[in-house]
Short mmCIF file of C-alpha atoms (C1' of nucleotides) in Angstrom, two decimals:
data_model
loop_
_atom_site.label_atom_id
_atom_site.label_comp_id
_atom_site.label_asym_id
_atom_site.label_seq_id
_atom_site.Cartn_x
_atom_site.Cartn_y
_atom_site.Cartn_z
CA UNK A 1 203.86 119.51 -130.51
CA UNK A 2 203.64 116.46 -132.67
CA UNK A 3 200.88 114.28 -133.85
CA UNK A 4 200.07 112.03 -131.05
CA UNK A 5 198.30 109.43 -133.33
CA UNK A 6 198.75 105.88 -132.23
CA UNK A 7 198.19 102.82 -134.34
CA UNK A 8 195.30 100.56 -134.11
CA UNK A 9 197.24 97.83 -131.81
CA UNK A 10 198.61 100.77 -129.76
CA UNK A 11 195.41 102.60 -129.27
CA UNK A 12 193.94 98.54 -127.86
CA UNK A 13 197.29 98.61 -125.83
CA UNK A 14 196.70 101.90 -124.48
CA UNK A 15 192.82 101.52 -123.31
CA UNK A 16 193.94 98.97 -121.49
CA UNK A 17 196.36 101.19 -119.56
CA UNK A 18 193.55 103.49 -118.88
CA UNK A 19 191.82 101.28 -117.85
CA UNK A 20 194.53 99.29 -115.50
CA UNK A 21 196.54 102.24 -114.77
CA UNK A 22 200.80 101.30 -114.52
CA UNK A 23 201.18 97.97 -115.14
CA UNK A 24 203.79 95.06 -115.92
CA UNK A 25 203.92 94.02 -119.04
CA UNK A 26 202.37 90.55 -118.16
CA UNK A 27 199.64 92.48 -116.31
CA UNK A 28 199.01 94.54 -119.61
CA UNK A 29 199.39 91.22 -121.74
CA UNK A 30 196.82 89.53 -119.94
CA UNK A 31 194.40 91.77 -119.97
CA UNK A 32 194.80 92.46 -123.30
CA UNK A 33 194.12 88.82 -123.76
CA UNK A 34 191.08 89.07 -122.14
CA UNK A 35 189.47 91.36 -124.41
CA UNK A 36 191.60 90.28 -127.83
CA UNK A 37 192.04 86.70 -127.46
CA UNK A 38 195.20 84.81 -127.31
CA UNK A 39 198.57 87.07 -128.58
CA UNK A 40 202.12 86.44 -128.05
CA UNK A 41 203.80 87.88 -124.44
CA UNK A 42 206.45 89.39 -126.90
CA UNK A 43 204.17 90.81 -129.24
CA UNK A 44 202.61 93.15 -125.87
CA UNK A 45 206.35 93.53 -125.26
CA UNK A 46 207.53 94.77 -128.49
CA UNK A 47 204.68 96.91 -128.91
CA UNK A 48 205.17 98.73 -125.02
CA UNK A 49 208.66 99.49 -126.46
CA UNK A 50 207.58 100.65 -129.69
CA UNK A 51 205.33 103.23 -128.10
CA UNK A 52 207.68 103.84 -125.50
CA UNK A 53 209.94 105.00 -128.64
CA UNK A 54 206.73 107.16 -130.14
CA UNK A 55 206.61 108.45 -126.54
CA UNK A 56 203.19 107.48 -126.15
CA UNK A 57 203.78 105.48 -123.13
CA UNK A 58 206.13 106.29 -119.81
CA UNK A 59 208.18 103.34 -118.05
CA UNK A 60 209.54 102.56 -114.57
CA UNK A 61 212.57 99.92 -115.46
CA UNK A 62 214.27 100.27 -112.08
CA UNK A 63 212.52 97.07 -111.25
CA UNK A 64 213.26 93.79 -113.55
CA UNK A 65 209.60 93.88 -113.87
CA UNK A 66 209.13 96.87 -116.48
CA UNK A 67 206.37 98.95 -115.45
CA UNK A 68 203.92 100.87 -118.12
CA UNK A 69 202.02 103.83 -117.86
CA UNK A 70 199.90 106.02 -120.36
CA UNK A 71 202.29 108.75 -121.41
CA UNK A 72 199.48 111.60 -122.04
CA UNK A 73 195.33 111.30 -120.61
CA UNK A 74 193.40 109.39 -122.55
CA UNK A 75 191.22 112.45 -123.33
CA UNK A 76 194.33 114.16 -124.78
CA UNK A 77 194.71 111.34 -126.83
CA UNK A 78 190.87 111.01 -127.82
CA UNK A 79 191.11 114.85 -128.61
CA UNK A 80 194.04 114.48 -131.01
CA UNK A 81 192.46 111.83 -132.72
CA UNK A 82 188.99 113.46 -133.55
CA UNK A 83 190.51 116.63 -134.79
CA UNK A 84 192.44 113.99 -136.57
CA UNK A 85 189.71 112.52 -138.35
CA UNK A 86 187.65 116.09 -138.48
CA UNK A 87 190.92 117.80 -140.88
CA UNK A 88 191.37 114.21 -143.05
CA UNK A 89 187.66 113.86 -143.45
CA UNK A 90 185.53 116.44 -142.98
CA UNK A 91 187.35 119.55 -144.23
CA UNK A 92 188.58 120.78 -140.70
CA UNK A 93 185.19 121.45 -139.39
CA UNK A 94 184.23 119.69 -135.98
CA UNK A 95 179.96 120.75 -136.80
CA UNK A 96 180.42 118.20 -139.75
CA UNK A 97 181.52 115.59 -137.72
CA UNK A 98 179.28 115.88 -134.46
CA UNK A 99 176.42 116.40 -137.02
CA UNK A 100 177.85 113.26 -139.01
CA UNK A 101 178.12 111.38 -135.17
CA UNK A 102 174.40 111.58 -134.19
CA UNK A 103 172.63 110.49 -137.13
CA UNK A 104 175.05 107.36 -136.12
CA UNK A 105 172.44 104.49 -135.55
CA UNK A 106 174.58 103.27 -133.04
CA UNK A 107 173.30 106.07 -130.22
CA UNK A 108 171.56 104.85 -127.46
CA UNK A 109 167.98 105.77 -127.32
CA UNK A 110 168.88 107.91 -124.40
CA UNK A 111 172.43 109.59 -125.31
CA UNK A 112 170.53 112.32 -127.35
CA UNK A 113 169.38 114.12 -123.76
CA UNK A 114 173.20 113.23 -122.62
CA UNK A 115 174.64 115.56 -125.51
CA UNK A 116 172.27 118.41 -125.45
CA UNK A 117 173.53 118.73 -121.52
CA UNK A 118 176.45 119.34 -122.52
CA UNK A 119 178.35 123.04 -122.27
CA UNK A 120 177.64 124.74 -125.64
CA UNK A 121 180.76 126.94 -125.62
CA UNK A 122 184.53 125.82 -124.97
CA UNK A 123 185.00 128.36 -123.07
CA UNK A 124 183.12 127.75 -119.55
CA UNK A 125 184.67 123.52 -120.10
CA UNK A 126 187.25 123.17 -117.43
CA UNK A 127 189.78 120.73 -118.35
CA UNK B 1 178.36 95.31 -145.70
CA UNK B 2 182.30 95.52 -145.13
CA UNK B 3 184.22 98.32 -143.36
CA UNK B 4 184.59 100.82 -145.49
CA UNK B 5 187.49 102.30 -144.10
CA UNK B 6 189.71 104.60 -147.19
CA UNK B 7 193.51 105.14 -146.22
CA UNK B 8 194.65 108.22 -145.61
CA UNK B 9 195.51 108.65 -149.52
CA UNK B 10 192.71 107.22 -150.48
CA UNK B 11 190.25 109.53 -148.84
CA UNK B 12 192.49 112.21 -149.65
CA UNK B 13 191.16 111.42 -153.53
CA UNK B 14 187.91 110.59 -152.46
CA UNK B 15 187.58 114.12 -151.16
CA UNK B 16 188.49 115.73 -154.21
CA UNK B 17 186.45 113.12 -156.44
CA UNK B 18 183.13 114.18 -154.02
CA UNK B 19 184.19 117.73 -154.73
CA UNK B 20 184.44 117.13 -158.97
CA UNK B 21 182.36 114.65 -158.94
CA UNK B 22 183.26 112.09 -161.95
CA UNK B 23 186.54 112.68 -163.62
CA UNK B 24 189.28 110.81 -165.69
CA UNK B 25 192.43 110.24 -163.93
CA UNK B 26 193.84 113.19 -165.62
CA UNK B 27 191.49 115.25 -163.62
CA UNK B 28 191.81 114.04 -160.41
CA UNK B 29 195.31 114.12 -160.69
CA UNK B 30 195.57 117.91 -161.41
CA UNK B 31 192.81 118.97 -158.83
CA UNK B 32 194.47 116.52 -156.52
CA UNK B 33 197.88 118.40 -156.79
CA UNK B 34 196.18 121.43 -156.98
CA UNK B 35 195.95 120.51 -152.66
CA UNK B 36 199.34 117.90 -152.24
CA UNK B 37 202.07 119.13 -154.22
CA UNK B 38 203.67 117.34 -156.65
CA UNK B 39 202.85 113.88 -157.60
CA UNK B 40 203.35 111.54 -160.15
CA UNK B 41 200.56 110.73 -162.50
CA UNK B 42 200.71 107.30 -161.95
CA UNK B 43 200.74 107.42 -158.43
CA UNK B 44 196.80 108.71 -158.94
CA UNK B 45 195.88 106.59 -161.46
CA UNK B 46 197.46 103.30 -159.16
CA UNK B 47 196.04 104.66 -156.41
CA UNK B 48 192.26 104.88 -158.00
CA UNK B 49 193.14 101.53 -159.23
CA UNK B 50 193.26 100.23 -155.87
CA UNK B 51 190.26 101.82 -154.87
CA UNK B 52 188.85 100.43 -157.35
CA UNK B 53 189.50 96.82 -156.26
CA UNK B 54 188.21 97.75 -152.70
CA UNK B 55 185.14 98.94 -154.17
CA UNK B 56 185.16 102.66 -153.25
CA UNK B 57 185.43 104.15 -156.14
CA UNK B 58 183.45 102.75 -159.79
CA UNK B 59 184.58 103.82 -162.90
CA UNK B 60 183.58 103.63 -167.21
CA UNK B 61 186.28 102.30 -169.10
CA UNK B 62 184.50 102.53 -171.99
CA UNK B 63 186.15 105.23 -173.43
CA UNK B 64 189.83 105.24 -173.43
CA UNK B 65 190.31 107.88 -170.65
CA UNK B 66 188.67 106.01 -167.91
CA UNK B 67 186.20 108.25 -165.47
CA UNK B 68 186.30 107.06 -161.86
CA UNK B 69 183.63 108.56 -159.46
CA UNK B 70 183.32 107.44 -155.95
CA UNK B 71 181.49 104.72 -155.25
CA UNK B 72 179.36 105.70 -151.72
CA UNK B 73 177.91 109.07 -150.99
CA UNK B 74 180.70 110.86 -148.75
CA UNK B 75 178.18 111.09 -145.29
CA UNK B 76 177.96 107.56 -146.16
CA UNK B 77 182.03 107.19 -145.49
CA UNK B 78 182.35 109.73 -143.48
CA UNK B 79 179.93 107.93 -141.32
CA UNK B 80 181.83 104.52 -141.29
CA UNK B 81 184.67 106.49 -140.31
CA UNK B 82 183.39 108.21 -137.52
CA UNK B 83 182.03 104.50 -136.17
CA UNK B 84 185.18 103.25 -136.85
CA UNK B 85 186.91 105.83 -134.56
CA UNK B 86 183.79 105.68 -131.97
CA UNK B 87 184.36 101.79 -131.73
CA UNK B 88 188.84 102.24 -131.20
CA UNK B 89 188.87 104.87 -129.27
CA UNK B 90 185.74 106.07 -127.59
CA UNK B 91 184.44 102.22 -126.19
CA UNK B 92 181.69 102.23 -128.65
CA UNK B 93 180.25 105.65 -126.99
CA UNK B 94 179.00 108.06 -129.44
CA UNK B 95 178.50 110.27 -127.17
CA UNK B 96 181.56 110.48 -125.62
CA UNK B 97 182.80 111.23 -129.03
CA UNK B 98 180.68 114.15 -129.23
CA UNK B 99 181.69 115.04 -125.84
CA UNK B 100 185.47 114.71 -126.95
CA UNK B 101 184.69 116.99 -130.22
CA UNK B 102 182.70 119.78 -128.52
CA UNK B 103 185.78 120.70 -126.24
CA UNK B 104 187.94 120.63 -129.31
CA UNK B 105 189.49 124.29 -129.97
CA UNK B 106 188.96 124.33 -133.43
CA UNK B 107 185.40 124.69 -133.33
CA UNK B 108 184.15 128.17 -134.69
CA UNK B 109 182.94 130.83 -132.25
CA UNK B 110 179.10 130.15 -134.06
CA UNK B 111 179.40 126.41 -134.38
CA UNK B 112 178.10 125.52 -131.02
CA UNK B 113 174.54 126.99 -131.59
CA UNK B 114 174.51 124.99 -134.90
CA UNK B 115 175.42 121.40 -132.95
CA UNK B 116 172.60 122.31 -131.07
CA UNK B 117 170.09 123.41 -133.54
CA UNK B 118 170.30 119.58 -134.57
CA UNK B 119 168.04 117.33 -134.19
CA UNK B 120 168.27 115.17 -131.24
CA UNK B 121 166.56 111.50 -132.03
CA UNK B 122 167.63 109.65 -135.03
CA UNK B 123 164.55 108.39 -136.09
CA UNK B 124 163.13 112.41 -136.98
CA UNK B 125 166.46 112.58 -139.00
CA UNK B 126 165.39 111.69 -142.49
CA UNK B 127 168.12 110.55 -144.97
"C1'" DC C 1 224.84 75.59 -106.38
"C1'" DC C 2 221.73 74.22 -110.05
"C1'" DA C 3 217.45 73.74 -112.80
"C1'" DG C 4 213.77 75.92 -114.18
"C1'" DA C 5 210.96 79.92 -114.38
"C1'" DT C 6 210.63 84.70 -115.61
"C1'" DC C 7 212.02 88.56 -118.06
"C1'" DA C 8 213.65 92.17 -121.68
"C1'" DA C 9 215.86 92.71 -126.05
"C1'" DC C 10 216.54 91.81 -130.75
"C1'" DG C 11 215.78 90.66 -135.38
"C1'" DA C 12 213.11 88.96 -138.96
"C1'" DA C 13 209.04 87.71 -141.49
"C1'" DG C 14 204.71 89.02 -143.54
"C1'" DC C 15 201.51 92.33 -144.71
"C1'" DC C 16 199.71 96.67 -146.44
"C1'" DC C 17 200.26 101.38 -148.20
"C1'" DT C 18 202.41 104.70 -151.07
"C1'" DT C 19 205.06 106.09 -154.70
"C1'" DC C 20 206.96 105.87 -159.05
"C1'" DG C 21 209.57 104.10 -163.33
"C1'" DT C 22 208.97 101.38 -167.20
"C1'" DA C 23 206.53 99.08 -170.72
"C1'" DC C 24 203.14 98.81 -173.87
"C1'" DC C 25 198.93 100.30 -176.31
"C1'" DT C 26 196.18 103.75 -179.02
"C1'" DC C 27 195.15 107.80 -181.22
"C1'" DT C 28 196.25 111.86 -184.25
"C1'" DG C 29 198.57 115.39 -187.24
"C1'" DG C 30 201.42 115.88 -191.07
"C1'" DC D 1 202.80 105.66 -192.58
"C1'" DC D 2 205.25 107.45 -188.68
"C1'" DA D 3 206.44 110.12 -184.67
"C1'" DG D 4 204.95 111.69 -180.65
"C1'" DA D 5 201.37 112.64 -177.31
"C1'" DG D 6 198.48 110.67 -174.14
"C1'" DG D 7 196.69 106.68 -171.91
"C1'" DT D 8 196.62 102.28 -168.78
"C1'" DA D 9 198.83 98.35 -166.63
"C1'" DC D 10 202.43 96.30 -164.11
"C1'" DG D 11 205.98 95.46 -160.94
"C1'" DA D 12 209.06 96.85 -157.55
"C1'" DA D 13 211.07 99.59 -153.95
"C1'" DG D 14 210.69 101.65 -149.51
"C1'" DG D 15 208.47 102.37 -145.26
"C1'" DG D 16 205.54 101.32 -141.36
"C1'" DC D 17 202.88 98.05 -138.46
"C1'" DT D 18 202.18 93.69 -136.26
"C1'" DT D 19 203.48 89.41 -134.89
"C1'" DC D 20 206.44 86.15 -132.98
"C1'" DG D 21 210.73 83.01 -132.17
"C1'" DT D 22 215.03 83.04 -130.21
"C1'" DT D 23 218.57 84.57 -127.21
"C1'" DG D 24 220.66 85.76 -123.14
"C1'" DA D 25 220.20 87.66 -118.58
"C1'" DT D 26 218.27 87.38 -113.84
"C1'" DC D 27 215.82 85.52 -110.13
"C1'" DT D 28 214.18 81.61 -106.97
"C1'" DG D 29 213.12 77.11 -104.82
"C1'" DG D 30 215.23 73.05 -103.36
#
DNA sequence: CCAGATCAACGAAGCCCTTCGTACCTCTGG
DNA sequence: CCAGAGGTACGAAGGGCTTCGTTGATCTGG
């Protein structure tokens, strides 16, 4: 059960599988190109295979066209990264944090209604 | 109005400089192993070094133990953090932040009626 | 069959972070 | 005055991340 705790250029490269779902590498590198400006083929390249090492991506290679997939849900990954932040920052308590998140001024005007729907206990979530 | 954004390390020493408030090097270093382990001396006082030249921590060299302190309130950093993570990984979305961090496990068997006892709009939210 | 396009692999450079050893300064007790 | 304790500064090593150029293999149109 390790970390799960992509890098900064591997947590861009891996929205962008989320958001693509499998994908060639030149599919991924454009796209990332589209939202990052211009980088290097090789540099989406390397990076696939350095995640692919980390296991935070799956591959297909059967075809000479590598194709890329999110290894885990991008929830999972979102998950692992808050509790992340909530045991380097803010003492292993998740309150602190969601308390901490919406006196962010960034909230939309209407995302305070949004939150308060949400299921109080863990318990009844689903997934 | 940079990023903010303390390494892992570096918050690490933040943390116990918010919890000592100011202290020489001397200090931290002994409170600071007090939660790592073993580490060198110098390794604390080159790390607050550092932080000093990326402005997060200030310090008073006027006598010859220098006193660091950290230079932002910590709901101040922890605050830039959580945007930070909110902008990588959650598409800008507070809320789905929230949304991520409620589900987490770790929260307490209470915590969920004190998330909600919060207040909902920013603006009522006073510091 | 050949030229050119397309592709994955590799290695290296550059950067930052972390850690520490060493050097040098300053103070203090005897 | 001197030895040693206690202090800061400095530089370097080691590791990880990111970026890319180069190489060599494979496919395809003509």
């Amino acid at each position: 059960m390790s970390a799960l705790r992509p890098t900064d250029a591997g947590l861009a490269l891996l929205r962008v599988l989320w958001a693509l779902g499998p994908g060639t590498i030149r599919e991924v590198h454009r796209a990332w190109e589209r939202e990052r400006g211009t980088v290097a083929y090789t540099t989406a390249l390397k990076l696939l295979q350095v995640m692919h090492d980390k296991g935070l991506v799956v591959r297909d290679t059967s075809r000479r066209s590598h194709v890329y997939a999110p290894a885990h849900d991008q929830q999972v990954v979102q998950g692992s990264l808050v509790t992340d932040l909530v045991n380097k920052a803010f003492g292993g308590s998740t309150v602190e944090l969601v308390l901490r998140a919406r006196s962010d001024r960034r909230i939309h005007a209407d995302d305070p209604a949004r939150i308060r729907a949400l299921p109080d206990r863990l318990e009844e979530d689903p997934r």
